[in-house]
Coordinates of C-alpha atoms in Angstrom, one line a residue:
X1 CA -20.6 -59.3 -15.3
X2 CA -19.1 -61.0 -18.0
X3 CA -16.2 -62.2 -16.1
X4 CA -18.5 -64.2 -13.5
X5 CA -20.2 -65.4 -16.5
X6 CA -16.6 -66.9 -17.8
X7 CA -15.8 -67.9 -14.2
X8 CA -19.2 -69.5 -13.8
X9 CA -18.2 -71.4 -16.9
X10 CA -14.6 -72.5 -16.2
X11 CA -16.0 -73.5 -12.3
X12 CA -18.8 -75.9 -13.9
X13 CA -16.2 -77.3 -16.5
X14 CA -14.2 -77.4 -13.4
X15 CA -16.1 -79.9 -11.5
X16 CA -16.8 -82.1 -13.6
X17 CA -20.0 -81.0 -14.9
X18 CA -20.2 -81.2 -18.5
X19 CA -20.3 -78.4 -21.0
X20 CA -24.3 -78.7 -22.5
X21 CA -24.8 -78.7 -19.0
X22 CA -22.9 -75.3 -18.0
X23 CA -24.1 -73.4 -21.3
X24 CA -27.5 -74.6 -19.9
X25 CA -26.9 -72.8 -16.8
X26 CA -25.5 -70.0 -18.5
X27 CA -28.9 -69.4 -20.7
X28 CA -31.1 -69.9 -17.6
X29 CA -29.1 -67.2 -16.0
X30 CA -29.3 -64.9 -19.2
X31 CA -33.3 -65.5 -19.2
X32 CA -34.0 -65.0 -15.8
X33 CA -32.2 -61.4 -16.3
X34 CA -34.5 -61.2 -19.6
X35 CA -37.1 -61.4 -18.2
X36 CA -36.8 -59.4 -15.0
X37 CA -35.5 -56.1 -17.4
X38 CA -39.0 -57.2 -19.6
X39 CA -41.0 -56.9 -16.3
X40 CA -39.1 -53.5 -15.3
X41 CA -40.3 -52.4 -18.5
X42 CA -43.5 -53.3 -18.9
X43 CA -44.4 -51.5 -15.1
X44 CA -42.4 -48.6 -16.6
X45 CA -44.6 -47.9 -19.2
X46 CA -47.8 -48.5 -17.1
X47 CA -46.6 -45.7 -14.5
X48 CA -45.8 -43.8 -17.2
X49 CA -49.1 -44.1 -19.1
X50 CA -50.6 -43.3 -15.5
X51 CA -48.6 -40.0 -14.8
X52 CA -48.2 -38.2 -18.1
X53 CA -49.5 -39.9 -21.0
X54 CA -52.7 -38.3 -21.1
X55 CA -50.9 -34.6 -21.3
X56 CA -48.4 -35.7 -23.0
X57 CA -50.9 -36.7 -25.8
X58 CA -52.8 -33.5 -26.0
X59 CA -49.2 -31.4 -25.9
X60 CA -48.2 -33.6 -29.4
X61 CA -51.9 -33.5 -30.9
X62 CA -51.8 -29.4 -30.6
X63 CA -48.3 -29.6 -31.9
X64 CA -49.1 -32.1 -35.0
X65 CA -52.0 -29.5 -36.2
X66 CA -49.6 -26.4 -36.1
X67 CA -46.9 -28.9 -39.0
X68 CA -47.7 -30.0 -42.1
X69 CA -49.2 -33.3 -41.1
X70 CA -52.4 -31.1 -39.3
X71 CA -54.8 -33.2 -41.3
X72 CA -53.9 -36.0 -39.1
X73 CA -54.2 -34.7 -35.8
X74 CA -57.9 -32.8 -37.5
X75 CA -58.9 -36.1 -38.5
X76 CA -58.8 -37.6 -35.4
X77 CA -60.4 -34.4 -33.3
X78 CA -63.1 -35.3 -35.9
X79 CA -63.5 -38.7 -34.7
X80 CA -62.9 -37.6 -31.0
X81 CA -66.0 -35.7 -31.3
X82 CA -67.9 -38.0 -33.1
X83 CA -66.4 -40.8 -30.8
X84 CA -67.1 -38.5 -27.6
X85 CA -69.8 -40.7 -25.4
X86 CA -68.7 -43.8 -26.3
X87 CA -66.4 -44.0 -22.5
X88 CA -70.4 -43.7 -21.6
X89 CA -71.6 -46.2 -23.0
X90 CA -69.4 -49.5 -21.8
X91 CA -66.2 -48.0 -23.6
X92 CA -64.6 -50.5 -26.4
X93 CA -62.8 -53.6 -24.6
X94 CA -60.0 -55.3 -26.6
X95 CA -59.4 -58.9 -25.8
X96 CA -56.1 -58.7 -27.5
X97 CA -55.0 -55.7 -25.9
X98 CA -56.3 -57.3 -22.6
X99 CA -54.3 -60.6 -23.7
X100 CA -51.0 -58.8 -24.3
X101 CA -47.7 -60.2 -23.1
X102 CA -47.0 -57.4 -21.4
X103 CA -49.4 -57.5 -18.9
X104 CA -47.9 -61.3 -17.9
X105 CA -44.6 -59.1 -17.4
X106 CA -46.0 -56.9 -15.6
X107 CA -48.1 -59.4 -13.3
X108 CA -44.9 -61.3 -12.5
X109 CA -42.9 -58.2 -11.3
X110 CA -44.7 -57.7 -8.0
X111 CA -46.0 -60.9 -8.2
X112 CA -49.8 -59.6 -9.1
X113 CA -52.4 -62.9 -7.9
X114 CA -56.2 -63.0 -8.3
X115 CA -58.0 -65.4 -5.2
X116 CA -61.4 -66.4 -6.3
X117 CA -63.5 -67.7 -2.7
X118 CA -67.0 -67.6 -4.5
X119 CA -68.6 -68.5 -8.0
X120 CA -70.6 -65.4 -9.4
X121 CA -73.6 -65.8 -11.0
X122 CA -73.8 -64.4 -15.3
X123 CA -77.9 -63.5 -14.8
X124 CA -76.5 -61.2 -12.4
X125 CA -74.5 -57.6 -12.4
X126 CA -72.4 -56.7 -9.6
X127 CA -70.6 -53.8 -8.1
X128 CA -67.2 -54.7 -6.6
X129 CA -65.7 -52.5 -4.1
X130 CA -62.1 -52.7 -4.1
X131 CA -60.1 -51.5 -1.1
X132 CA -57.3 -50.2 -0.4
X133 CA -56.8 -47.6 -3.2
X134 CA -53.0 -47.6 -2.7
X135 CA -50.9 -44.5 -4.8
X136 CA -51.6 -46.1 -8.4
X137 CA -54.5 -49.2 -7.9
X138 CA -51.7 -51.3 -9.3
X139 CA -53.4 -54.5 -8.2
X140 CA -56.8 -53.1 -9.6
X141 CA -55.6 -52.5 -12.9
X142 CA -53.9 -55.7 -13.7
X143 CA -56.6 -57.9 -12.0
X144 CA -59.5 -56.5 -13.8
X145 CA -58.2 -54.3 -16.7
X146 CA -55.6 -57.3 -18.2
X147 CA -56.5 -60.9 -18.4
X148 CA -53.0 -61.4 -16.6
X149 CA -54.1 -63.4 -13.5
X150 CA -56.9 -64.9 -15.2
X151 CA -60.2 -63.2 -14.5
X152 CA -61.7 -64.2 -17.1
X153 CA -61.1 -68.2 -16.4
X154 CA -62.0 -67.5 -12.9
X155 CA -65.0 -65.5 -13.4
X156 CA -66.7 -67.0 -16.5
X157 CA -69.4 -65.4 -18.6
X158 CA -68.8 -61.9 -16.1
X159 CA -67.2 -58.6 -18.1
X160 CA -65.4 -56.6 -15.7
X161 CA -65.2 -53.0 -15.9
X162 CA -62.7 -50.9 -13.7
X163 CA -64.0 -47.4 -13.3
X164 CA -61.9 -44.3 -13.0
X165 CA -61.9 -40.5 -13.1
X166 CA -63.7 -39.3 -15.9
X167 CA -61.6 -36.6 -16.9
X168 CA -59.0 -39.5 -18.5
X169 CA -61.5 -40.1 -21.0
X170 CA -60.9 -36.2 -22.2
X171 CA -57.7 -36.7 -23.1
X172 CA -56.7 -37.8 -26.5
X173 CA -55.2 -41.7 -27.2
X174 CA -54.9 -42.2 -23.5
X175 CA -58.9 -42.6 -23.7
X176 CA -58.7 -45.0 -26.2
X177 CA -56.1 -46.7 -24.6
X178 CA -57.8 -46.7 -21.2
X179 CA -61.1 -48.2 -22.9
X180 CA -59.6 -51.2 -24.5
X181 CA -58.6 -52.5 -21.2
X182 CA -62.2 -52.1 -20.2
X183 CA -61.9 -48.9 -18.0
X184 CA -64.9 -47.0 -18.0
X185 CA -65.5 -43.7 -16.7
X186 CA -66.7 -43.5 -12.7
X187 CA -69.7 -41.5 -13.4
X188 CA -73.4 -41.8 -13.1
X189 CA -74.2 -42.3 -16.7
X190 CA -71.3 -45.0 -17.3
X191 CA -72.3 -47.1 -14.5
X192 CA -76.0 -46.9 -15.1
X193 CA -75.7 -47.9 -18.7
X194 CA -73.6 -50.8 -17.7
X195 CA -75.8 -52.0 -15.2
X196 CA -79.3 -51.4 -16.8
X197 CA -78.8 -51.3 -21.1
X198 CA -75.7 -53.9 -21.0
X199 CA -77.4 -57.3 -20.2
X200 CA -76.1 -58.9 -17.1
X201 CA -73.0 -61.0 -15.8
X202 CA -71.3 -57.3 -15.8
X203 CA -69.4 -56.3 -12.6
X204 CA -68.1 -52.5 -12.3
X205 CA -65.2 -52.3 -10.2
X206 CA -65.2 -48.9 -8.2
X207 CA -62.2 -48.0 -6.0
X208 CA -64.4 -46.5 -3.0
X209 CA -62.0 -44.7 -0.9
X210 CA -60.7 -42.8 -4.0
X211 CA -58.2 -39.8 -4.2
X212 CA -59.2 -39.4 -0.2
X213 CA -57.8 -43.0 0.3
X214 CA -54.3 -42.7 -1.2
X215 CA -53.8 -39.5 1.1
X216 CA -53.4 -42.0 3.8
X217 CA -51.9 -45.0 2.2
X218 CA -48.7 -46.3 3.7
X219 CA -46.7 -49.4 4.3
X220 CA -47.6 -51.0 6.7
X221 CA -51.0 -49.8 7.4
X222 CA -54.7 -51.6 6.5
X223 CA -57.1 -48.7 7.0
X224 CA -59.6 -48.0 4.1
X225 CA -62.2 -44.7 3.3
X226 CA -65.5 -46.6 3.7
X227 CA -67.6 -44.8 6.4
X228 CA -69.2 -42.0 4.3
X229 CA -68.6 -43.1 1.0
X230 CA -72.6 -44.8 0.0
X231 CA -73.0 -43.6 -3.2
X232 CA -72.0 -46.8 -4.4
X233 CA -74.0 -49.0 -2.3
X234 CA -77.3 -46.7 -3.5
X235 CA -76.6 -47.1 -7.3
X236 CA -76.3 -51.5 -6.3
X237 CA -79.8 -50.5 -4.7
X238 CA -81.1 -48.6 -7.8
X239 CA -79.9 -51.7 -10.2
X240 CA -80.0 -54.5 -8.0
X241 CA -76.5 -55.4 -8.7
X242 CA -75.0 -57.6 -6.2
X243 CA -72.0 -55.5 -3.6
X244 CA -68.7 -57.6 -3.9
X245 CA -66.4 -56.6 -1.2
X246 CA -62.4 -57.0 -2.4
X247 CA -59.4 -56.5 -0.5
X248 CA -55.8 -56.3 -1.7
X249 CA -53.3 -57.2 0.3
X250 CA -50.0 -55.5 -0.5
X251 CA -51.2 -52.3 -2.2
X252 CA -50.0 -50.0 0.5
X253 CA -46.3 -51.8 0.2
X254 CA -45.1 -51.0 -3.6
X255 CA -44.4 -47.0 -3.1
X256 CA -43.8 -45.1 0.2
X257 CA -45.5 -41.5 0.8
X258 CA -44.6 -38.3 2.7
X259 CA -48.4 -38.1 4.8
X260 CA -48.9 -34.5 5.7
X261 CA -51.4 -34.4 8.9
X262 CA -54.7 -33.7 9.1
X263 CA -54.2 -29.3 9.0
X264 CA -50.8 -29.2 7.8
X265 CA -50.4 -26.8 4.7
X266 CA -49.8 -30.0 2.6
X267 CA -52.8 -32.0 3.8
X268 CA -54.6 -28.3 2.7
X269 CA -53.4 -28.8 -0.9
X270 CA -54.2 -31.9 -1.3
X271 CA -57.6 -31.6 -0.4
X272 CA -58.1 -28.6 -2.3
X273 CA -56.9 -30.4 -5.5
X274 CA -58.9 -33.1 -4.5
X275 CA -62.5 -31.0 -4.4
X276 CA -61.5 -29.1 -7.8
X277 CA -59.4 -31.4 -9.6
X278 CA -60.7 -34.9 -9.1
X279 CA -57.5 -36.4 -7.8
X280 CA -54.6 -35.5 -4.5
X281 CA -51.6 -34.7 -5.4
X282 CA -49.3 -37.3 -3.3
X283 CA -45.7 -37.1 -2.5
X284 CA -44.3 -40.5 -3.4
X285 CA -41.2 -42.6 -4.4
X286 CA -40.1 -46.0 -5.0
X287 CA -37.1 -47.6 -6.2
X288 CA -34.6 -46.6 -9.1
X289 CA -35.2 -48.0 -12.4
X290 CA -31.3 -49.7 -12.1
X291 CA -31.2 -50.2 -8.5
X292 CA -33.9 -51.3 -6.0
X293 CA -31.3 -49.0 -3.4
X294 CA -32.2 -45.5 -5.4
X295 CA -35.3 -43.6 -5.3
X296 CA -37.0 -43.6 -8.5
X297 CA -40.6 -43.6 -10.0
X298 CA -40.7 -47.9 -10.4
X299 CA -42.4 -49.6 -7.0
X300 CA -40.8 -51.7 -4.8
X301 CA -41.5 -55.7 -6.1
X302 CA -43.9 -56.9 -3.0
X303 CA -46.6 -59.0 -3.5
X304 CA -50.2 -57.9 -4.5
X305 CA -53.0 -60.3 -3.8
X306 CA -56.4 -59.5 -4.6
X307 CA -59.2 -61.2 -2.6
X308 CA -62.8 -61.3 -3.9
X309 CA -65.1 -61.7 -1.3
X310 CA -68.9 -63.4 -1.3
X311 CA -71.5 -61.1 -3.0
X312 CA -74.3 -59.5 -1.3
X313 CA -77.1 -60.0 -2.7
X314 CA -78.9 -56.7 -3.4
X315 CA -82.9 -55.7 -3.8
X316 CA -83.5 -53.8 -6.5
X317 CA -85.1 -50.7 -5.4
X318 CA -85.9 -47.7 -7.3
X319 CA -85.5 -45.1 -4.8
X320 CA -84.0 -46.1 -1.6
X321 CA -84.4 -44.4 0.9
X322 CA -81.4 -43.9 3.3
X323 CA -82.7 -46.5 6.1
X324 CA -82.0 -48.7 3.2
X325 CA -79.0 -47.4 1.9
X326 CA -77.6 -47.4 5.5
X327 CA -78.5 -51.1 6.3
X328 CA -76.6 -52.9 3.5
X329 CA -73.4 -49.9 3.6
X330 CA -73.8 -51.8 7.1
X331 CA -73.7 -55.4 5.7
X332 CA -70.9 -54.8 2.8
X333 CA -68.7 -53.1 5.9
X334 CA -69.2 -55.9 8.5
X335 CA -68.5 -58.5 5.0
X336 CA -65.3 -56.5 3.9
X337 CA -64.1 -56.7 7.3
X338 CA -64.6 -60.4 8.0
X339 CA -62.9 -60.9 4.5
X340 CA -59.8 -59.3 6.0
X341 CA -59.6 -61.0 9.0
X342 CA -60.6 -64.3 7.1
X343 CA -57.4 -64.1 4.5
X344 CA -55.0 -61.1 6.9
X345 CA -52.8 -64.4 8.1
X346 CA -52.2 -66.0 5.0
X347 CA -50.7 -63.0 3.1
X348 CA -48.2 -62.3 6.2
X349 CA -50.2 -60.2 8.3
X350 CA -50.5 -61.0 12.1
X351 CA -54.0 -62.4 13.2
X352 CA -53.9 -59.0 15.9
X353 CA -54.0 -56.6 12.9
X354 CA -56.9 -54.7 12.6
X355 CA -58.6 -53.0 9.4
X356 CA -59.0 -49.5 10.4
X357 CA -62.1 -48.0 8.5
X358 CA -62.7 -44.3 8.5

């Protein structure tokens, strides 16, 4: 490496270019590797945070109370427990956490994007239902949990509020953590504070197809878990939030996953964990943290881009009965379907692929 950097210098010298010109070259070249090691780094951590943090935390919080330093760790149990609805209750956003540098890093790695098609009203609240899942929700993380690609300057005067399993907001830190991005727990009591005791121009973010959704998710393939998941479409009926449908292409492409079929002894796991536990266990890899050739834990760098859709406008009904419920699940899966077909060509799918929705 540092021999093509000499040789890069002598050829530039060589052809008559002049030196501030050739060490100019040289530090774009150094940058550009900067940077991409910065971006490697900041989706590092993030995967990290996603896969072990959370233990890893509550393994060096039981250590830290059996040393000297168990005031510490007691201290904070204290506040945990004092601190213990809070993920309830809209959590405890950050704008400089959701500002940091990182994030930018880690948008520009895949690259992340954000496509706005409709304005969204503040004197409303809104449920967006964000599709496909994927292995991680990479694209639903740094769309609606950072201020990376702009959310907030696309959406003015709306706070969004990605919801996830609740059982992250049990662990120690990584609760904390999770909250100052805005993450809020995906529970009836979260969302029906944030809808009903938070003012409006709020809009919860639920990844419908869930644990069940990344079973199946694959390169290549556009198929999402929507037919018998309504639970989300009768709490928009209960609060008269508005449904947002939301697509992202590219979220099946950044890891590939062993699928075990439907009565295998691996699909049987899975769904075991699943029902239990919360979340599947999935069999997945990517690339190498030093090579894009190796396996490793990093995803592959392919685009994500996040379409919102037009919202439905919801009644607000205190009970709904299921005729109701039924109707508009009906509407938001005719919409999120003409939002794929809409958008499929311009983010290099063929206009003959189909969304398959199970």
């Amino acid at each position: 490496c540092k021999c093509n950097f000499i040789s890069f210098i002598f050829l530039s010298l060589g052809t008559g270019s002049n030196i501030l010109s050739a060490l100019q070259d040289l530090f774009w070249l150094l940058k550009s590797k900067v940077e991409k090691q910065l971006q490697i780094i900041s989706v590092l951590q993030w995967v990290l945070t996603f896969l072990i943090m959370g233990i890893a935390c509550t393994l060096i919080l039981m250590y830290i109370l059996c040393t000297d330093c168990w005031a510490i760790a007691a201290l904070y149990l204290a506040w945990l427990v004092f601190d213990w609805n809070t993920p309830k209750k809209g959590g405890r956003r950050s704008q400089w956490v959701r500002n940091w540098a990182i994030w930018r890093y880690f948008r520009d790695y895949f690259p992340i994007r954000l496509v706005k098609t409709h304005n969204l009203l503040t004197t409303r609240n809104y449920i967006f239902g964000y599709h496909p899942h994927g292995i991680m929700g990479l694209g639903a993380f740094c769309n609606f949990s950072t201020e990376a690609t702009g959310v907030g300057q696309k959406f003015p005067g709306i706070r969004p509020y990605l919801a996830t399993l609740a059982g992250n907001f049990r662990m120690p830190i990584l609760r904390d953590y999770l909250m100052s991005g805005g993450i809020c727990p995906v529970n009836r009591d979260s969302i029906d504070y944030i809808l009903s005791k938070n003012g409006s121009g709020n809009a919860i973010i639920i990844v419908v197809g869930g644990a069940a959704e990344s079973l199946n998710c694959t390169p290549g393939k556009n198929s999402v878990t929507l037919k018998n998941r309504k639970g989300f479409v009768k709490l928009a009926l209960r609060h008269g939030a508005d449904l947002v449908p939301v697509y992202s292409f590219g979220e099946n492409e950044v890891y590939k996953q062993v699928i075990f079929e439907e009565g295998s002894w691996g699909r049987w796991v899975q769904k075991k964990f699943q029902k239990h536990i919360g979340f599947a266990p999935c069999i997945f890899h990517g690339r190498g943290l030093f090579s894009s050739n190796t396996w490793g834990l990093l995803p592959y760098s392919k685009p994500i881009t996040t379409v919102v859709g037009e919202p439905i406008t919801i009644p607000k009904i205190d009970n709904p009965s299921q005729k109701d419920v039924d109707f508009y699940h009906s509407m938001y899966v005719d919409s999120l379907i003409k939002l794929f077909d809409k958008y499929k060509s311009r983010f290099g799918l063929p206009e003959t692929e189909v969304l398959e929705v199970n």
